[in-house]
Short mmCIF file of C-alpha atoms in Angstrom, two decimals:
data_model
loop_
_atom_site.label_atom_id
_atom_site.label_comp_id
_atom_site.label_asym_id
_atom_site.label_seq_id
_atom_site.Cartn_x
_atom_site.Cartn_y
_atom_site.Cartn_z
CA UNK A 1 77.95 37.68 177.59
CA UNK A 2 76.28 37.49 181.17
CA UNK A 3 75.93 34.66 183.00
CA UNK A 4 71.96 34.53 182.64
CA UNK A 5 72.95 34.67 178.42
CA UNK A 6 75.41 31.59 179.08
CA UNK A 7 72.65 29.66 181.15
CA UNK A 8 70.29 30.35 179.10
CA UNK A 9 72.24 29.06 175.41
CA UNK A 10 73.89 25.81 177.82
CA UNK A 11 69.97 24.91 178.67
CA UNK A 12 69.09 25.75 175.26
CA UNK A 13 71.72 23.43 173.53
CA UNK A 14 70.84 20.59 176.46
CA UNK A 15 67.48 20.62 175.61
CA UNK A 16 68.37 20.40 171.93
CA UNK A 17 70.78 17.17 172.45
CA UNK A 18 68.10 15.51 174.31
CA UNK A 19 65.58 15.52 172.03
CA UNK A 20 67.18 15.52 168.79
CA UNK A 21 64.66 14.42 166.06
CA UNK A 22 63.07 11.51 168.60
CA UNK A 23 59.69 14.29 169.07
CA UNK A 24 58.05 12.13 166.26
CA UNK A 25 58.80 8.88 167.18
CA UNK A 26 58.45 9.80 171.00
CA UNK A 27 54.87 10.91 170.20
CA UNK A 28 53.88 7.32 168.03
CA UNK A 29 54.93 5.28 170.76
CA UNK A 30 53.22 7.93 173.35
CA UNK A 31 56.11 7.44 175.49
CA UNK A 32 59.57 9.31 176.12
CA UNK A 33 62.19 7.01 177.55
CA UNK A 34 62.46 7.05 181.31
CA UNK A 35 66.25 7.94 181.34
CA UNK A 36 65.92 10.85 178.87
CA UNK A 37 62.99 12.24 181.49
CA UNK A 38 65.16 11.54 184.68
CA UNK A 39 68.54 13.24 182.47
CA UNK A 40 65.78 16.51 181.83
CA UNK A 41 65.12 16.95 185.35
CA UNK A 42 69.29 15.96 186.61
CA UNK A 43 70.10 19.27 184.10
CA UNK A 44 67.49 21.39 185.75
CA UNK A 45 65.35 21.59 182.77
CA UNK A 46 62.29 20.85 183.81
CA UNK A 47 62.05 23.81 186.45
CA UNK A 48 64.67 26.13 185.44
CA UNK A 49 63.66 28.76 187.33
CA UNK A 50 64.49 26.64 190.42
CA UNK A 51 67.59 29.02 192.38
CA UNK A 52 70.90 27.10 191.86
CA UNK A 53 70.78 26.72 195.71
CA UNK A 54 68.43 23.78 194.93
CA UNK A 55 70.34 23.06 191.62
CA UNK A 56 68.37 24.51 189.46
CA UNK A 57 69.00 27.06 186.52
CA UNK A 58 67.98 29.91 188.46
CA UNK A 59 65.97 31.77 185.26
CA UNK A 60 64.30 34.41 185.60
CA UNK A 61 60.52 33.90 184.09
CA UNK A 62 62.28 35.82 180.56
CA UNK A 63 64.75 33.00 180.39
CA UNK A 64 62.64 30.21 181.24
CA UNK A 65 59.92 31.39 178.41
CA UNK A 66 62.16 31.56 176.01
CA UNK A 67 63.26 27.70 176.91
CA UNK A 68 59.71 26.82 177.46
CA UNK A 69 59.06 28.16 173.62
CA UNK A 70 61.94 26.09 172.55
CA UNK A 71 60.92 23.02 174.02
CA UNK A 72 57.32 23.15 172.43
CA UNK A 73 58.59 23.87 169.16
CA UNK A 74 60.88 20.77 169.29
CA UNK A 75 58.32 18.32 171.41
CA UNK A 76 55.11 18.92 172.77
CA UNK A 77 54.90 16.59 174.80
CA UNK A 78 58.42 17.66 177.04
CA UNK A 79 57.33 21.08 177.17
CA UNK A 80 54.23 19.83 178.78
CA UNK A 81 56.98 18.27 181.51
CA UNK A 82 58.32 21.16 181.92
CA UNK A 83 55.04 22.89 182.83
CA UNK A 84 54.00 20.12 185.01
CA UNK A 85 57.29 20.24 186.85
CA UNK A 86 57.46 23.81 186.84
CA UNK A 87 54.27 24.02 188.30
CA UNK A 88 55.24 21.60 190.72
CA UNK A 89 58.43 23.14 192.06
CA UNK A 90 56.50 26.57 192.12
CA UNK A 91 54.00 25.61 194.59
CA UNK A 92 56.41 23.66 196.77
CA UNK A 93 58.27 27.39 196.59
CA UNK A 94 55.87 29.83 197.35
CA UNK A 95 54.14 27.56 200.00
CA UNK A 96 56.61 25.27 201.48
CA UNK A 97 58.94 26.14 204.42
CA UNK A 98 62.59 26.68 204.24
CA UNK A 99 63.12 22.88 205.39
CA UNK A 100 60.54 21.80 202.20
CA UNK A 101 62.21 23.65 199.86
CA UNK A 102 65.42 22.63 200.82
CA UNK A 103 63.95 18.58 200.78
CA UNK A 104 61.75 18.83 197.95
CA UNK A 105 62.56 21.41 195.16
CA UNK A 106 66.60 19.58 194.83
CA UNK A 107 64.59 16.27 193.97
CA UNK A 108 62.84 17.75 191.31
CA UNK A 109 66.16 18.72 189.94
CA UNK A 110 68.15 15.95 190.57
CA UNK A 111 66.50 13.11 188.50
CA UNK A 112 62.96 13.19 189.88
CA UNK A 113 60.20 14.31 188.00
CA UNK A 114 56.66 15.49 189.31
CA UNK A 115 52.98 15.38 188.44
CA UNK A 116 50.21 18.07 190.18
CA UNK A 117 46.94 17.26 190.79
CA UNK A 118 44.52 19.31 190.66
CA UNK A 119 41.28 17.81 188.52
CA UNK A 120 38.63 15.23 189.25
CA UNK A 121 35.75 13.58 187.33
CA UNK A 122 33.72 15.86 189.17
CA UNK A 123 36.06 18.77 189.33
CA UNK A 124 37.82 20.15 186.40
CA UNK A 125 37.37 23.82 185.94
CA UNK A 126 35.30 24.10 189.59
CA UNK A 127 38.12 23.20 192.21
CA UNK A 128 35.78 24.24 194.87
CA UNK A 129 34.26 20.67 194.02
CA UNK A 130 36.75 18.37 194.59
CA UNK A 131 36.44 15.37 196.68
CA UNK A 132 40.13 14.22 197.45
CA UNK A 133 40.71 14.57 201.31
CA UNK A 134 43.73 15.41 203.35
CA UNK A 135 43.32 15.15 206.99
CA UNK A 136 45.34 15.15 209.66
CA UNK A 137 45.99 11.42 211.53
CA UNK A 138 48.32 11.65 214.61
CA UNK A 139 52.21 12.67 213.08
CA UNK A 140 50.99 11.32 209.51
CA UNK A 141 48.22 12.64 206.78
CA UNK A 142 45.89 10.35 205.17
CA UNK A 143 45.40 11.17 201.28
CA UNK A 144 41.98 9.82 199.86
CA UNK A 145 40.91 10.38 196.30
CA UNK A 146 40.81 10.35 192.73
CA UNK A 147 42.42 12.68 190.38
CA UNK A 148 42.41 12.62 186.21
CA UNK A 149 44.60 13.71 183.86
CA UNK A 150 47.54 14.56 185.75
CA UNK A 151 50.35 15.30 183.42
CA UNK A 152 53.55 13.55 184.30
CA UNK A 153 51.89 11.17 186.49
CA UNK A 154 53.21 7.95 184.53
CA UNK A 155 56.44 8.90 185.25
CA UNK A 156 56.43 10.78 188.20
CA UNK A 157 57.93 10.21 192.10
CA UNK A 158 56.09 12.70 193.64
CA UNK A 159 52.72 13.58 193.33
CA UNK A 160 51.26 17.14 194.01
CA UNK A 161 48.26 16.74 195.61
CA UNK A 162 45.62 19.20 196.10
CA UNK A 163 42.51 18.39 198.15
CA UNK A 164 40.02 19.33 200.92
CA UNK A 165 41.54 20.13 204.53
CA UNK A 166 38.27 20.83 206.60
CA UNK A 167 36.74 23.42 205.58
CA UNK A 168 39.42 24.89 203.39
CA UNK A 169 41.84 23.05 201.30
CA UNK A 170 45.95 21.66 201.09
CA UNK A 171 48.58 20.53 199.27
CA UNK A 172 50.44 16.86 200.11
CA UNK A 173 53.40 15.68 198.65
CA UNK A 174 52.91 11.87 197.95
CA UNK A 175 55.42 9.89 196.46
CA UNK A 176 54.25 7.96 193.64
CA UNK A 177 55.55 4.84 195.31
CA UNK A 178 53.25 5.05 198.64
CA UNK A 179 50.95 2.16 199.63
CA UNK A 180 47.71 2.99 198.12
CA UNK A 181 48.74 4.71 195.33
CA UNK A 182 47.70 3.61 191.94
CA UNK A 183 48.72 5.45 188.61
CA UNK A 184 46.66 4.48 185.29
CA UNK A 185 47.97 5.96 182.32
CA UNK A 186 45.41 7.68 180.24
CA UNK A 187 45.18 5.69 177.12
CA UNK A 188 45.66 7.37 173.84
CA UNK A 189 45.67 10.90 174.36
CA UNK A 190 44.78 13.19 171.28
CA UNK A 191 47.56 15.60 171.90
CA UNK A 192 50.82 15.45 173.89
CA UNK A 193 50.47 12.08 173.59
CA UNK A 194 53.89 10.94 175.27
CA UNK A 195 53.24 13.75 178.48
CA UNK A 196 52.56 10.80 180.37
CA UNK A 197 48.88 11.82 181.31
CA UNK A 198 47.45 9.16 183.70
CA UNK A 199 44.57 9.16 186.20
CA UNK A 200 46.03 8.40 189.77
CA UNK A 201 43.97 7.20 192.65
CA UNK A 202 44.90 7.72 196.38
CA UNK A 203 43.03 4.84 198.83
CA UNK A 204 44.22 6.13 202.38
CA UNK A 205 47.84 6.87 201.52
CA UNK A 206 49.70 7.84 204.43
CA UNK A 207 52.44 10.33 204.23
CA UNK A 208 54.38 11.94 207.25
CA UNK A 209 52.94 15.62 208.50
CA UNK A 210 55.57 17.68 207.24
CA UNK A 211 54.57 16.42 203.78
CA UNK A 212 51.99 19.15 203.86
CA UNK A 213 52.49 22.40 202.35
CA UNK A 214 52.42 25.44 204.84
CA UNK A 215 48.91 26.93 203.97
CA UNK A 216 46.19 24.37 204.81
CA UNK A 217 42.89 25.58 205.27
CA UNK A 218 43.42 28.33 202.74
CA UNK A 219 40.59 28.26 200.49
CA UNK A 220 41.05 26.23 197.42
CA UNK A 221 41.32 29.02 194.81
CA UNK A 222 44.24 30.87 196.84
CA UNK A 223 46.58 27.67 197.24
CA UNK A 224 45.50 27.02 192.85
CA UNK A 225 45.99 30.14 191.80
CA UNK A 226 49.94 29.98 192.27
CA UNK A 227 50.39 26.92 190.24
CA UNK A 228 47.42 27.45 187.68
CA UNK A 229 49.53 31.29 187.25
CA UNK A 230 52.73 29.44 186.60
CA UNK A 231 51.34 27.09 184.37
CA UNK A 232 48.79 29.37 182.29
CA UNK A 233 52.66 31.57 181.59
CA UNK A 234 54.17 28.16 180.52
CA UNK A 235 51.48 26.69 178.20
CA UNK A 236 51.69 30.22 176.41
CA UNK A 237 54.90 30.34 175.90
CA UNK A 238 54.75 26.75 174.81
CA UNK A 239 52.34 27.76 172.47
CA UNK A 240 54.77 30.36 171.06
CA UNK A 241 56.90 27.43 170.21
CA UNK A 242 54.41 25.68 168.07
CA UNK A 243 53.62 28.46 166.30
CA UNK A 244 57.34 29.06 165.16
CA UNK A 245 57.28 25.45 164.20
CA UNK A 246 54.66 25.63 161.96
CA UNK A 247 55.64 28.89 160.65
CA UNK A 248 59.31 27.51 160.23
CA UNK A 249 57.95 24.05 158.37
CA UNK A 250 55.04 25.97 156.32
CA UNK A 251 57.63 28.33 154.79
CA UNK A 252 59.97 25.86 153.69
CA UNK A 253 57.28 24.03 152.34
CA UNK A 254 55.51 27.24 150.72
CA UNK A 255 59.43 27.83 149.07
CA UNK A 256 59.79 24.29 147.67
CA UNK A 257 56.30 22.96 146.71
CA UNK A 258 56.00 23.89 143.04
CA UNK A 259 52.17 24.42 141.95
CA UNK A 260 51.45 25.70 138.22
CA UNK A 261 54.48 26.50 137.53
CA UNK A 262 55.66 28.54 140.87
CA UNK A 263 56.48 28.04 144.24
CA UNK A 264 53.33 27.94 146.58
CA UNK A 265 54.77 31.13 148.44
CA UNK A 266 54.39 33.17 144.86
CA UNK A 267 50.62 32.35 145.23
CA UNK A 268 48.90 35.35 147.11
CA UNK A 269 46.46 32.88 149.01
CA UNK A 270 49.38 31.30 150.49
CA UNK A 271 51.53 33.84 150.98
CA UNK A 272 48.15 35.22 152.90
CA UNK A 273 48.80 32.69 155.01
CA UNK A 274 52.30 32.89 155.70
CA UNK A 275 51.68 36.50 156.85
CA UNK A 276 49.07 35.53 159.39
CA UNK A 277 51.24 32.59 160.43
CA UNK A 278 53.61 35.13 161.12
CA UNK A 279 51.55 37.59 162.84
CA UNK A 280 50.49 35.16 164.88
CA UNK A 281 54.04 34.38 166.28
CA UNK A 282 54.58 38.38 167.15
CA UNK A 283 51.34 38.52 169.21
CA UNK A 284 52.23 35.51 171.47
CA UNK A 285 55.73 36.49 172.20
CA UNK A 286 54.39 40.17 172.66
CA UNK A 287 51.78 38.65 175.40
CA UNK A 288 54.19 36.50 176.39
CA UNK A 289 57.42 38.99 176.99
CA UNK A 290 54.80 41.14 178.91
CA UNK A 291 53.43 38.33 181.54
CA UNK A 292 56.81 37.50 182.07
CA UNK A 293 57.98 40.88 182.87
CA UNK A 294 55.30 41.21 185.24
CA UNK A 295 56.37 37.78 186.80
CA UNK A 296 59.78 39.36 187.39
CA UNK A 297 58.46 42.84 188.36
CA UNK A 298 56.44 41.15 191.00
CA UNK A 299 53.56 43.36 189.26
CA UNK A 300 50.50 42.76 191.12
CA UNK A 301 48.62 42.38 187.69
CA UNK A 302 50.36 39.43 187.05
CA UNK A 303 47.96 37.06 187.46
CA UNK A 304 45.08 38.77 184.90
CA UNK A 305 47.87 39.08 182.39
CA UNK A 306 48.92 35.42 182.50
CA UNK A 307 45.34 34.54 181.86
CA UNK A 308 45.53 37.03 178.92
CA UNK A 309 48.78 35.51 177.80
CA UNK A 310 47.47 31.64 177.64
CA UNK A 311 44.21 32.34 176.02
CA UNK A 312 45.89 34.51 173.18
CA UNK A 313 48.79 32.05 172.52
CA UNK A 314 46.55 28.82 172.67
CA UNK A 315 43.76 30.30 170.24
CA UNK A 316 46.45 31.64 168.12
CA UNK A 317 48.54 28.46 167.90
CA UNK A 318 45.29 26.14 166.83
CA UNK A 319 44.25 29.10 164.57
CA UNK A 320 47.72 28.85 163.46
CA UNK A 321 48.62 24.96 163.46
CA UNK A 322 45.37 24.52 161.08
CA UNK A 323 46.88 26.88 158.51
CA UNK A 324 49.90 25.54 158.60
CA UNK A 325 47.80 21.69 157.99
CA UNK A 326 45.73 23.47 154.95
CA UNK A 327 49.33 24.84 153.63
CA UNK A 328 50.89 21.24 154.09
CA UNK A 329 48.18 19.46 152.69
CA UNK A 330 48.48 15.98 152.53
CA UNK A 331 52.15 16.17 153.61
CA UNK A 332 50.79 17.57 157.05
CA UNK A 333 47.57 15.64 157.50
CA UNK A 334 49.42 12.20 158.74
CA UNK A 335 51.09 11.35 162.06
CA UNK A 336 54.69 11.75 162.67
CA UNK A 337 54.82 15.13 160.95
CA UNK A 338 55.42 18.09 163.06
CA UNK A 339 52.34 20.17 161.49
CA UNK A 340 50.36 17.52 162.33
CA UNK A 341 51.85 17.27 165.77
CA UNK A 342 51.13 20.70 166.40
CA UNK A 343 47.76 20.85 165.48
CA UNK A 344 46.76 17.64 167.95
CA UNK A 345 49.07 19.56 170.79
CA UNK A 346 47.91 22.97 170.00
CA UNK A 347 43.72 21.56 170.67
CA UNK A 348 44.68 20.18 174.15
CA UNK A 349 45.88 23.86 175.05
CA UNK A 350 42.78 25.39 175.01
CA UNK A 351 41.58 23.36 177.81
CA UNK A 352 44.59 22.74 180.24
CA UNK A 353 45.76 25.13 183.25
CA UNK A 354 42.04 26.92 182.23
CA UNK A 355 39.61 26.21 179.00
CA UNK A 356 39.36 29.36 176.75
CA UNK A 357 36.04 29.69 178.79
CA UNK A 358 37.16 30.19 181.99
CA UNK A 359 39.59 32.45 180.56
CA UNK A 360 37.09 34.42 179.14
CA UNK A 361 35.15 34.50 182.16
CA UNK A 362 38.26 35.35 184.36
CA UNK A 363 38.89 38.42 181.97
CA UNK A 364 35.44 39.61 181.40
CA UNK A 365 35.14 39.50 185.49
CA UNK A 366 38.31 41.92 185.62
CA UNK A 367 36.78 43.78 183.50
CA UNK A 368 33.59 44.39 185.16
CA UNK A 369 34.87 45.14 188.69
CA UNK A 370 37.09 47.42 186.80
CA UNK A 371 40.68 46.52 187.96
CA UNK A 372 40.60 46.36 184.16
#
């Protein structure tokens, strides 16, 4: 066995042991206990693609998928932690310098955990309209704005902020902790609902200089389009995990629910639906396997075939989560089951890191300047 093979079955079995069978209770109470977080992110779960020279896991995009799947067919809700703080340790790599890498990304694997924010009341799918300021104040930054629905962000110590930087745009790290930051969480999410989604507002934080990302003044869509690519690759793969839930608990269901006189499975409407359940599955880990093997290429069409990637997996997964509701019935159609987990998670992924119609624009517009 390699060693990526025995990394990736030690993060596998972690991952397990933490969660156990707490999803469902996790996801009633909306909340997953704050040493369970902190003992995801000392393991190097949370951003396992993080090199081990920062203690991470050092997986390649493959590996981490495959983790990333697991996670969201066990909890929802920590796979969207593990996007968030993927996402999070991403940009900090591909824009920080050596010296903010070597500060930063070991944090995020040593206990702390981290929430990016991108989206405003103003600004969700347009970035270009965001109103949070960075600017420059002596050796220190000043950090003023308002940001909503940053996953993580009740549990967070470090906040990735994006925002205007004269006439371009930056990233700051803040930690959560700073003087004039104030983190609200979002009250009773549909989906996800233990993520820790909360709305954070910055009034004049200071943080030192070197808390800025190399970059600044890059236009907004250039310094995004790293974490949104990283987090459009996660969410998909997530989504491949709720789809092999519900296809796991709609076929034992299908093989044990008698109905005149047969198992449901024997019943060709059902069995219909098992097949497309299971068709489903294939197509998201085909799209899937594919973005991630351009991630690890370093294939320059990596970033078209992420998009294609999230908006297969998260139409398939609430195409698929509904079947597996109607197969359920009434045994799926009540919280603290895991179809009905799935289908509330599954709704809330075809809006994050990119709604299904900005992913449609984004592909059509590849398309028609025919890179396609």
């Amino acid at each position: 066995m390699t060693a990526q093979a025995t990394a990736d079955e030690a993060a596998r079995a972690a991952l397990g042991e933490l969660v156990g069978d707490r999803a469902g209770e996790w996801d009633l109470t909306g909340r997953i206990p704050a040493e369970t977080v902190r003992e995801a992110s000392r393991r190097g779960l949370l951003c396992a693609q993080v090199a081990t020279e920062h203690g991470g896991l050092g997986l390649d995009s493959r590996a981490n998928g495959e983790l990333t799947a697991y996670a969201g067919s066990l909890c929802g809700s920590l796979r969207s932690l593990m996007t968030s703080q993927g996402m999070a340790a991403w940009t900090v790599q591909r824009f920080g310098t050596a010296a903010q890498r070597s500060a930063f990304l070991p944090r995020l694997t040593g206990g702390e955990t981290a929430g990016v924010a991108f989206s405003e009341s103003g600004a969700g799918s347009d970035l270009a309209a965001m109103r949070t300021e960075i600017r420059r104040a002596g050796d220190t930054v000043r950090v003023s704005g308002s940001k909503v629905w940053v996953t993580g962000a009740a549990y967070a110590g470090l906040l990735v902020v994006f925002g205007t930087w004269g006439d371009g745009a930056a990233v700051a790290l803040v930690p959560a902790d700073a003087p004039g930051v104030r983190i609200e969480r979002v009250p009773d999410p549909m989906g996800c609902r233990a993520a820790g989604h909360a709305d954070v507002h910055l009034d004049d934080v200071r943080v030192p200089a070197d808390h800025v990302l190399s970059g600044a003044g890059l236009p907004v869509a250039l310094l995004a389009t790293a974490a949104l690519t990283y987090g459009r690759l996660s969410v998909a793969w997530g989504c491949a995990g709720i789809l092999r839930a519900c296809l796991d608990s709609t076929a034992s269901h299908a093989r044990e629910r008698q109905q005149f006189g047969k198992p449901l499975a024997d019943h060709q409407l059902v069995a219909r639906h098992l097949a497309e359940l299971a068709v489903s599955e294939q197509i998201v880990l085909r799209c899937c396997e594919h973005a991630s093997a351009c991630w690890d290429g370093n294939r320059p069409e990596l970033g078209t075939q992420a998009v294609v990637a999230k908006y297969v997996a998260s139409r398939e997964a609430v195409k698929g989560a509904a079947t597996a509701v109607q197969v359920l019935a009434s045994r799926g159609a009540r919280d603290g089951h895991p179809v009905a987990r799935a289908y509330r998670d599954a709704k809330l992924m075809e809006i994050i890191e990119g709604s299904t119609e900005i992913s449609q624009l984004l592909l059509a517009d590849h398309v028609r300047t025919g890179r396609g």
